[in-house]
Coordinates of C-alpha atoms in Angstrom, one line a residue:
Chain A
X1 CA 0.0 0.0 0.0
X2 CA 1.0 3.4 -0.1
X3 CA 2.2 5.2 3.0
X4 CA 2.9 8.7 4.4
X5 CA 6.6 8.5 5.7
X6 CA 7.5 12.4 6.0
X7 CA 5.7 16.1 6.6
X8 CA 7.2 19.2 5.5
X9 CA 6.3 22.5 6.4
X10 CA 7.2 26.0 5.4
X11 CA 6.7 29.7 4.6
X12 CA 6.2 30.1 1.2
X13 CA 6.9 33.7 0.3
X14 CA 6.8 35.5 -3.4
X15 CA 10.1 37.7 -2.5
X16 CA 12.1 34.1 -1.7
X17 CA 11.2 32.3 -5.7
X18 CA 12.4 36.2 -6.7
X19 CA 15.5 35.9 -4.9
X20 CA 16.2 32.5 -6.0
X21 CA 15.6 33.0 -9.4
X22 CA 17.6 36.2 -9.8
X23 CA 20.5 34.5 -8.2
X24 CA 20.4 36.4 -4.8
X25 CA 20.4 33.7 -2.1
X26 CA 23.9 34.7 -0.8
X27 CA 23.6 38.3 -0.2
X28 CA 23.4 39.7 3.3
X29 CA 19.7 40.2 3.5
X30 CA 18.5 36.4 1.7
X31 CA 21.6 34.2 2.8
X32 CA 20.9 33.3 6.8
X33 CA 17.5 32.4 5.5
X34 CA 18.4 30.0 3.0
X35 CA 21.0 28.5 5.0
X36 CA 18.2 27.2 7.7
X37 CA 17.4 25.1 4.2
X38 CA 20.1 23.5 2.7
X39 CA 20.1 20.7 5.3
X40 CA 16.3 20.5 3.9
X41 CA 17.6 20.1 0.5
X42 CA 20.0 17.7 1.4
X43 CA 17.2 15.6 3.1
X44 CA 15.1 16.0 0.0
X45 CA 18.0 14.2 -2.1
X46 CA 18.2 11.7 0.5
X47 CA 14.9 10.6 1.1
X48 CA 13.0 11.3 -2.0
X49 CA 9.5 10.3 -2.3
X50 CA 7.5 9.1 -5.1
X51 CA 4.8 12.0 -4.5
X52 CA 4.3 14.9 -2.6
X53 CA 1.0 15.8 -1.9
X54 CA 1.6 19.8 -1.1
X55 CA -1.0 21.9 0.5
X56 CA -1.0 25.6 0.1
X57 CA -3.3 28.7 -1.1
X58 CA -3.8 30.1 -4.0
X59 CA -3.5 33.5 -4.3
X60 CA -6.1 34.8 -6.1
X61 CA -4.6 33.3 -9.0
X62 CA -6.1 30.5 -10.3
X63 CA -9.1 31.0 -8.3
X64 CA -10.6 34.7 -8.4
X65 CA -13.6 36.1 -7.3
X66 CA -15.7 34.0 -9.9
X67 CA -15.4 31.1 -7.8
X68 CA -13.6 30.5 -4.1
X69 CA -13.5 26.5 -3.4
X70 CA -12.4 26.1 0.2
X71 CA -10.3 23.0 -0.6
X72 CA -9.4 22.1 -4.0
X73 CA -7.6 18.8 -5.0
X74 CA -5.6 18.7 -8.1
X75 CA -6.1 16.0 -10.6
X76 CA -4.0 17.0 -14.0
X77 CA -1.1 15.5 -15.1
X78 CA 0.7 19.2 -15.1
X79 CA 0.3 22.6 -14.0
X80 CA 2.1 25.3 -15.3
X81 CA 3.8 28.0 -13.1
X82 CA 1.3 31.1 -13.1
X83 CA 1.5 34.4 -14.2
X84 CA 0.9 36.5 -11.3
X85 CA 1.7 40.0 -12.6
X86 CA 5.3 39.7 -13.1
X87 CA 5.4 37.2 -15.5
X88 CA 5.8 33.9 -14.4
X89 CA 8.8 32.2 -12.5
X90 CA 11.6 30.3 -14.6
X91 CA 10.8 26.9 -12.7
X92 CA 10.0 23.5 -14.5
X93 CA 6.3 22.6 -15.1
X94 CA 4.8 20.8 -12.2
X95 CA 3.8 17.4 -13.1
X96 CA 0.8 16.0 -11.0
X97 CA -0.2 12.2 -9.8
X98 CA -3.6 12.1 -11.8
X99 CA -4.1 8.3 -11.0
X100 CA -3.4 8.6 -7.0
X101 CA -4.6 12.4 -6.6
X102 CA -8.5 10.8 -8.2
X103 CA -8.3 8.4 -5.7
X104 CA -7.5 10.8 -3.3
X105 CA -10.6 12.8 -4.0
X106 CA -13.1 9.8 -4.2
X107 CA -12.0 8.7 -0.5
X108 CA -11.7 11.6 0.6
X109 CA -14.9 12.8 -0.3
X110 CA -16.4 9.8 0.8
X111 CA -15.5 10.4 4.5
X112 CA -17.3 13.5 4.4
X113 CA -15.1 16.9 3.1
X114 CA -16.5 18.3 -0.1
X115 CA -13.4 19.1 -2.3
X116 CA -13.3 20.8 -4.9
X117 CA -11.9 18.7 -8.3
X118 CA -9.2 20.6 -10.2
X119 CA -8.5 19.1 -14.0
X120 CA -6.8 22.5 -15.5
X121 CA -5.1 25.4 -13.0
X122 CA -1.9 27.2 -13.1
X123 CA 0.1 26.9 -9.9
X124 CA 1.2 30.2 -8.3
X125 CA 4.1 31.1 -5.9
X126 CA 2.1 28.9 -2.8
X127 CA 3.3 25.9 -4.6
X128 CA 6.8 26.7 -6.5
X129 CA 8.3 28.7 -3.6
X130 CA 8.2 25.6 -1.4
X131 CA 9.4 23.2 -4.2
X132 CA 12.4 25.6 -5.0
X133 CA 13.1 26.0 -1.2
X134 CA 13.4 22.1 -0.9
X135 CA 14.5 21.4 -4.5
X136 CA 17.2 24.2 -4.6
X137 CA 17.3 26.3 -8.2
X138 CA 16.0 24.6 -11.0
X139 CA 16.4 25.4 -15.0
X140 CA 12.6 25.8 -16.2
X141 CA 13.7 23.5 -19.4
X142 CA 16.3 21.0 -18.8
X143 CA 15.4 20.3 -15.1
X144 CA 12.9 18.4 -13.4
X145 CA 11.4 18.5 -10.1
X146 CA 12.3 15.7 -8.6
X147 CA 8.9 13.6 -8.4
X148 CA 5.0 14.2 -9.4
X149 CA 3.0 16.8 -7.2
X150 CA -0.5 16.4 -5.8
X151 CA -1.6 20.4 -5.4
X152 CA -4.3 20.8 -2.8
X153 CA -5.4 24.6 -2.7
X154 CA -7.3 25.5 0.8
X155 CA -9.4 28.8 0.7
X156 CA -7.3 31.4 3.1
X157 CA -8.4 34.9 1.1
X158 CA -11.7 34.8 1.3
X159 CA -13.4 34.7 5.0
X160 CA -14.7 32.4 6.6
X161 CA -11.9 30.2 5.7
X162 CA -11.8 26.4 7.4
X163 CA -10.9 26.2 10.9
X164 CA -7.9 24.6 12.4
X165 CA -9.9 21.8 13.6
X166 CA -11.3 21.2 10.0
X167 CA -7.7 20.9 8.8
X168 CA -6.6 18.5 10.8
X169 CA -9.2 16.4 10.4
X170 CA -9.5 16.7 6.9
X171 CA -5.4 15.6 7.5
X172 CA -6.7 12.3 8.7
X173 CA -8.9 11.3 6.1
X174 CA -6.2 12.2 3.5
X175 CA -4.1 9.2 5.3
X176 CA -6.7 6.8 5.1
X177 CA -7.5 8.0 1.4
X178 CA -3.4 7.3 0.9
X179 CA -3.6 4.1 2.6
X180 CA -5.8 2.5 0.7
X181 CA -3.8 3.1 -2.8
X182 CA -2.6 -0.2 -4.0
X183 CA 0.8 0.8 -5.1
X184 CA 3.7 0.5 -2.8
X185 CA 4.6 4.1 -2.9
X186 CA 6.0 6.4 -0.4
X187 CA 4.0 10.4 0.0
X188 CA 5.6 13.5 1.6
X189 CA 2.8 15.6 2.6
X190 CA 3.7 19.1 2.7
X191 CA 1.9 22.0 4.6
X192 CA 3.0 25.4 3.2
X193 CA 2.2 29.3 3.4
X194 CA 2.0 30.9 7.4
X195 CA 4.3 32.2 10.4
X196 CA 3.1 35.6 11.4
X197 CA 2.8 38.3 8.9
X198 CA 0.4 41.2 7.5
X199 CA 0.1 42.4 4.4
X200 CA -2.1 45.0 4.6
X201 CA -3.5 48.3 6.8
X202 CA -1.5 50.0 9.3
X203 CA -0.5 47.2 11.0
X204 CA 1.5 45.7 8.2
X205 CA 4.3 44.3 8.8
X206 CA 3.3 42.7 12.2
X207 CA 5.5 39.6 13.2
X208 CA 5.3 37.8 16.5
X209 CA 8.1 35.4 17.2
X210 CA 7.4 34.5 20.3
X211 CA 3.8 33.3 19.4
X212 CA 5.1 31.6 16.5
X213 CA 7.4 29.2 18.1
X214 CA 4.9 28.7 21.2
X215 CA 2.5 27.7 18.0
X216 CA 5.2 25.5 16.4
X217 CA 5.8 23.4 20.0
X218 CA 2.0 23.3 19.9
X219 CA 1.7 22.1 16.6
X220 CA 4.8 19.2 16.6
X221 CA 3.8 17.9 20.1
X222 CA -0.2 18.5 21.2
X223 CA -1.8 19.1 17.0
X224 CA -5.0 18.2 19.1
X225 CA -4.7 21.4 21.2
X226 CA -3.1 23.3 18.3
X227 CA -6.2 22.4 15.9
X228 CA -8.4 24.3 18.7
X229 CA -6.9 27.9 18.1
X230 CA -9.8 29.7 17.3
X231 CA -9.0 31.8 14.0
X232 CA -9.1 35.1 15.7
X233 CA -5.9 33.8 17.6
X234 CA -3.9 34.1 14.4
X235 CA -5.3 37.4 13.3
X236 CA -4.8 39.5 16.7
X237 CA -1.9 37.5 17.4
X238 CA 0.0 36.2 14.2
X239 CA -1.6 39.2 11.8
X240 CA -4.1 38.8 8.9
X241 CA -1.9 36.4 6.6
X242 CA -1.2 34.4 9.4
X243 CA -4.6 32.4 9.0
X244 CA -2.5 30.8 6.5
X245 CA -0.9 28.5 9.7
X246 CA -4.4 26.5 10.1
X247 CA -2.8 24.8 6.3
X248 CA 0.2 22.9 8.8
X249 CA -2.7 21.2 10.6
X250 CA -3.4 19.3 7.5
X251 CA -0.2 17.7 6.9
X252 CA 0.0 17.4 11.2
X253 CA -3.0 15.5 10.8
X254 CA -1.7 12.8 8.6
X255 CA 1.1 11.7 10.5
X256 CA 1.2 8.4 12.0
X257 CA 0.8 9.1 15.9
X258 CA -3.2 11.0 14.9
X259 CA -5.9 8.4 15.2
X260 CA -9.6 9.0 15.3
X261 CA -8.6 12.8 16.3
X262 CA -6.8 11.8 19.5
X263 CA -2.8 11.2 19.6
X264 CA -1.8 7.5 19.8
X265 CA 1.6 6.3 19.6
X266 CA 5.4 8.2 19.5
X267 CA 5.5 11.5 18.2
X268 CA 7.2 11.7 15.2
X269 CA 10.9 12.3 14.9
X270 CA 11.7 16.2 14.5
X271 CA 14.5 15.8 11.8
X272 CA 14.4 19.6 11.2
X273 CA 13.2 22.3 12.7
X274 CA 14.3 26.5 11.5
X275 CA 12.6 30.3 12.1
X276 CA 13.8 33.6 10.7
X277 CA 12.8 37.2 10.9
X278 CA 12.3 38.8 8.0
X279 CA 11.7 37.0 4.9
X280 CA 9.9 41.0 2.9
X281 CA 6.7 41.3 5.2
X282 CA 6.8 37.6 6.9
X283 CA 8.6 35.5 9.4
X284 CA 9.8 32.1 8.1
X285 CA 8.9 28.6 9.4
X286 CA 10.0 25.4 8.6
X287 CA 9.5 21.7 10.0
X288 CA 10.6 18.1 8.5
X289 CA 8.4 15.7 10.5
X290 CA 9.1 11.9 9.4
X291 CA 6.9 9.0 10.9
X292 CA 9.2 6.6 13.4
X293 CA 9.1 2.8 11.9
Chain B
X1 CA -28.9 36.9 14.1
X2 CA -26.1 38.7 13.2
X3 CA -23.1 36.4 12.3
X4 CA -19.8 36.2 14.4
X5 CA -17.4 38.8 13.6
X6 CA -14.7 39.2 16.7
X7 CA -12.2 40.4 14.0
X8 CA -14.2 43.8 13.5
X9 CA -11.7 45.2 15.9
X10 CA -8.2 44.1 15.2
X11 CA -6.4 47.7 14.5
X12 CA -5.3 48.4 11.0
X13 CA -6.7 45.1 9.7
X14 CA -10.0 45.2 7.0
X15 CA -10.8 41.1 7.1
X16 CA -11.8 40.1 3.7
X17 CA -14.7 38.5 4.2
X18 CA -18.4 37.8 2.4
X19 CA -19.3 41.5 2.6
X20 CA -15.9 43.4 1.7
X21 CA -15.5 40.6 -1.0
X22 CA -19.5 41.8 -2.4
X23 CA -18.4 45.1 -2.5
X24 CA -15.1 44.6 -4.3
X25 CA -16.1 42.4 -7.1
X26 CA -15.4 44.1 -9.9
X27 CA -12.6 45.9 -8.4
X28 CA -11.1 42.6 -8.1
X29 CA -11.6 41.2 -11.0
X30 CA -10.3 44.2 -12.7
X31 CA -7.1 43.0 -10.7
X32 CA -7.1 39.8 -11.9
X33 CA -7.3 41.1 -15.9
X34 CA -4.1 42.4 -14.7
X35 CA -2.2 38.9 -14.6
X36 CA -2.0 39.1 -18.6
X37 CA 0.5 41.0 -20.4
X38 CA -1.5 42.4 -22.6
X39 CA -3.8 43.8 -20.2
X40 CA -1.1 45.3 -18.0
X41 CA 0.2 47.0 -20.9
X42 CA -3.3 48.0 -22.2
X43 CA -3.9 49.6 -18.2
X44 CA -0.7 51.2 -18.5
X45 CA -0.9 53.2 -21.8
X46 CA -4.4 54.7 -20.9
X47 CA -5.5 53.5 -16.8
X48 CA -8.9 55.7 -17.3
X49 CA -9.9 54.0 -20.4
X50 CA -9.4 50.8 -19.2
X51 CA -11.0 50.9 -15.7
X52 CA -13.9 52.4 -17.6
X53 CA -14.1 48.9 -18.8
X54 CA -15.1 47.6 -15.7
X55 CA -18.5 47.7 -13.4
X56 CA -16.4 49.5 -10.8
X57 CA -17.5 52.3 -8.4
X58 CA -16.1 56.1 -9.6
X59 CA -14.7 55.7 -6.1
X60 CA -13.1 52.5 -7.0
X61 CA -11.1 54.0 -10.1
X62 CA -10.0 57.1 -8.5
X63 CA -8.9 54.7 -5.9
X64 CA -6.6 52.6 -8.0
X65 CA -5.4 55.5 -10.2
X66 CA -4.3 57.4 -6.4
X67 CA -2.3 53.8 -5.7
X68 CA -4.0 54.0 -2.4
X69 CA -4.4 50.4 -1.4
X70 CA -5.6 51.6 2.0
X71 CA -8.2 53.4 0.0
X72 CA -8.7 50.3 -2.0
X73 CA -9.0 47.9 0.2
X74 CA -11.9 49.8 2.0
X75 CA -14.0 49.8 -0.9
X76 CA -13.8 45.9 -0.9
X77 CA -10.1 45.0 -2.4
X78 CA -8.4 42.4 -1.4
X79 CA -4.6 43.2 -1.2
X80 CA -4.1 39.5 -3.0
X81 CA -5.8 41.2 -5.9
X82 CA -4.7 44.4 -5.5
X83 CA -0.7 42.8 -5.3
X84 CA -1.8 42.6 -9.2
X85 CA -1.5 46.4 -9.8
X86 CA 1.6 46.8 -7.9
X87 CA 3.1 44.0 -9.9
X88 CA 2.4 45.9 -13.0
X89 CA 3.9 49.0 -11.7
X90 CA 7.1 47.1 -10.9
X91 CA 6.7 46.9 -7.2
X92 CA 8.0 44.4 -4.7
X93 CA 5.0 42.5 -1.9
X94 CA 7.4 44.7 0.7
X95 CA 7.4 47.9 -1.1
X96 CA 3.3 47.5 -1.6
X97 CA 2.9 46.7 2.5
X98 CA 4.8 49.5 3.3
X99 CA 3.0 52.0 1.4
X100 CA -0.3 51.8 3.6
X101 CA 1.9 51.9 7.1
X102 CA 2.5 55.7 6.6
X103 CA 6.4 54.7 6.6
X104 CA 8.5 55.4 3.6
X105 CA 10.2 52.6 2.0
X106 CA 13.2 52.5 4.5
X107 CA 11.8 53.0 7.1
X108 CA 9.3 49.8 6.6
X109 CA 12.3 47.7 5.5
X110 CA 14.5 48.6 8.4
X111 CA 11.1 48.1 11.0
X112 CA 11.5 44.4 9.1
X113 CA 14.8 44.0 9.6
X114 CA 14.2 45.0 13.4
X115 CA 11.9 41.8 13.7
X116 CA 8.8 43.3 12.6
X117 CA 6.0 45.4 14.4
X118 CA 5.4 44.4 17.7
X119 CA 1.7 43.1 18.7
X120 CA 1.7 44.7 21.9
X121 CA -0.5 48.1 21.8
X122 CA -1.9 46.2 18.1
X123 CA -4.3 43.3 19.0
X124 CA -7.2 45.7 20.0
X125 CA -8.8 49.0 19.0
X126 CA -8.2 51.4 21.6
X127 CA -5.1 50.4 23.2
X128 CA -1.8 52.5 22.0
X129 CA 0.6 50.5 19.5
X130 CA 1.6 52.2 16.8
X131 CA -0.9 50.7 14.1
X132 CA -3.6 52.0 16.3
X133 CA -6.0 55.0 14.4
X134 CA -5.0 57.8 16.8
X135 CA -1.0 57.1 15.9
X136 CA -1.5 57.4 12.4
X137 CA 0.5 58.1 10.3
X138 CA 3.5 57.0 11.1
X139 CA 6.9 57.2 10.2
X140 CA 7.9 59.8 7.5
X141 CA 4.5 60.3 6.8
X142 CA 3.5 61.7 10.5
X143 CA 6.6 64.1 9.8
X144 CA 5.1 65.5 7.1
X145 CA 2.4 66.6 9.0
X146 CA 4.2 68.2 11.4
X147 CA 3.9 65.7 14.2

């Protein structure tokens, strides 16, 4: 069967594909941030799965006003990167998983969460700037990334968006929906976007570190408490964009020691764990989470 | 019975929710047109023409002409949208954030590379952070008014 060994998690700002692909990740300002990754990429080489299923927002990109699905799953065999005003980002073409992502849906929908199904989409800077952060630069024609991708878009813009608790849930029933794939494959399930920022208003540019890593304990070692924040925690506390957080409890929720919504069995293994102040408007957070055999 | 907002009074901070997002339809979606080439091009060569194009509010347009995302976003933008004009003017996410704190350009970077704005005085209306209404504006643009 196929199994869910590893989570990832991490920011997935515009201003760090930008760097990246105008060759800036060792001046002063970008290189302590991309430092906390390259034991990521290393990791990536090392333990490479054979899908990642990567859940992120869009940013009013593929999805605008004309219609807001609160989760979308992604069942094309490619997405392109998007344009999303500045042209779009030199990166290969993301191939999908169309056999295991419609499998993913039908279970999934089965035990109750009404996705949305996604056959044509571009992919904006949610899904490439975690990919490039993990991946390291990649040439748009003669590279590859290095296995298919599952995109699953969760509604953020548009209040209400899906509670914490929803997430992680929804987290669970994407484990069973893996789990009962007949191939003998092994999924990375990524949670992207979040740490405290605010994009907008007078209070732009809010950033609360010490909430964040409280949230991060809270999210690697009690996800049952974590998936209780209400959402106007993260507002007042981790600024308007930081709603984006609630996304982690998705991938949380599909780790092995989550049963039935209740923690059972060893937490799994921290492998990597990294926070930085500022990344343009946002602090960074990252997590590798693999499952203990 | 009115539905649950408790984010009505987070300081500087318009949630884009069901109502803004009915009030800034067609602003947004003007936005969006923005994400091809052609249109960003077809903005920039003549902005009144092409806003006329849309079912906007004369508010609206005057809005997006002024670059006032503040402005924008209280006539139902939503600054993932409205990220699509600054793009097409060349601007960074940073430089776009820091044009409706008040701050000039440095200033908001080096606040950033301080470790941000600090959520105490910001999580409520009334109390006295600096993204609070009776501190605004800020930085280089409270000097400017003599502050």
């Amino acid at each position: 069967m196929a199994r869910i060994t590893a989570s990832v998690y991490t920011s997935h700002v515009p201003a760090i594909g930008v760097a990246m692909d105008l060759h800036k990740t060792q001046e002063d300002y970008w290189q302590p941030l991309f430092a906390g990754y390259d034991f990521s990429k290393q990791w990536m080489k090392d333990n490479k799965p054979d899908v990642i299923f990567l859940v992120y927002n869009d940013h009013a990109t593929a999805f605008s006003l004309d219609m807001i699905p609160t989760f979308a799953i992604g069942t094309a065999a490619e997405y392109k990167p998007a344009d999303e005003g500045w042209g779009a980002r030199p990166v290969p073409v993301v191939k999908g998983h169309p056999a295991l992502a419609s499998h993913i849906a039908q279970s999934v929908i089965q035990q109750d969460f009404d996705l949305t199904i996604v056959n044509k989409m571009d992919v904006d800077h949610g899904l490439t700037v975690p990919l490039s952060l993990m991946c390291g630069e990649l040439d748009p024609v003669k590279d590859a990334w290095p296995c298919p991708v599952i995109p699953f878009a969760v509604n953020v813009v548009q209040y209400p968006v899906p509670s914490g608790q929803r997430c992680f849930a929804l987290g669970q029933a994407i484990r069973k929906a893996v789990e009962s794939f007949d191939e003998d494959i092994n999924v990375h399930i990524w949670g992207t976007g979040g740490m405290s920022h605010q994009l907008q208003g007078a209070r732009a540019g809010l950033i609360n570190r010490e909430w964040d890593n409280n949230w991060l304990d809270l999210m690697i070692n009690d996800p049952v408490a974590c998936a209780k924040v209400p959402h106007i925690d993260y507002v007042r506390e981790a600024g308007s964009e930081g709603i984006e957080l609630v996304m982690w409890l998705i991938a949380r929720g599909a780790m092995a020691d989550v049963n039935n919504g209740e923690r059972s069995g060893p937490l799994p293994q921290v492998t990597h764990r990294f926070y930085h102040v500022p990344a343009s408007n946002t602090a960074v957070g990252h997590a590798i989470l693999e499952n203990k055999e | 019975m009115a539905l649950d907002k408790p984010y009505k009074d987070v300081p500087g901070t318009i949630i884009f929710d069901a109502e803004q997002s009915r009030l800034g339809y067609w602003l947004n979606q003007f936005c969006t047109s923005l994400m091809k080439a052609e249109n960003r091009a077809r903005f920039l060569a003549d902005e009144r023409a092409y806003l006329d194009e849309w079912a906007m509010t004369e508010e609206q347009k005057q809005a997006v002409m002024a670059r006032d995302l503040n402005w924008c976003m209280q006539l139902g933008g939503n600054i993932y949208f409205l990220a699509r004009i600054g793009a097409t003017d060349g601007k960074s996410f940073q430089q776009m954030a820091g044009s409706m704190t008040g701050m000039s350009e440095e200033e908001y970077r080096n606040m950033m590379l301080a470790g941000g704005r600090s959520v105490e005085g910001n999580r409520y209306l009334g109390e006295d952070g600096d993204a609070q209404p009776h501190r605004q504006p800020q930085g280089a643009g409270s000097k400017k008014e003599g502050n």
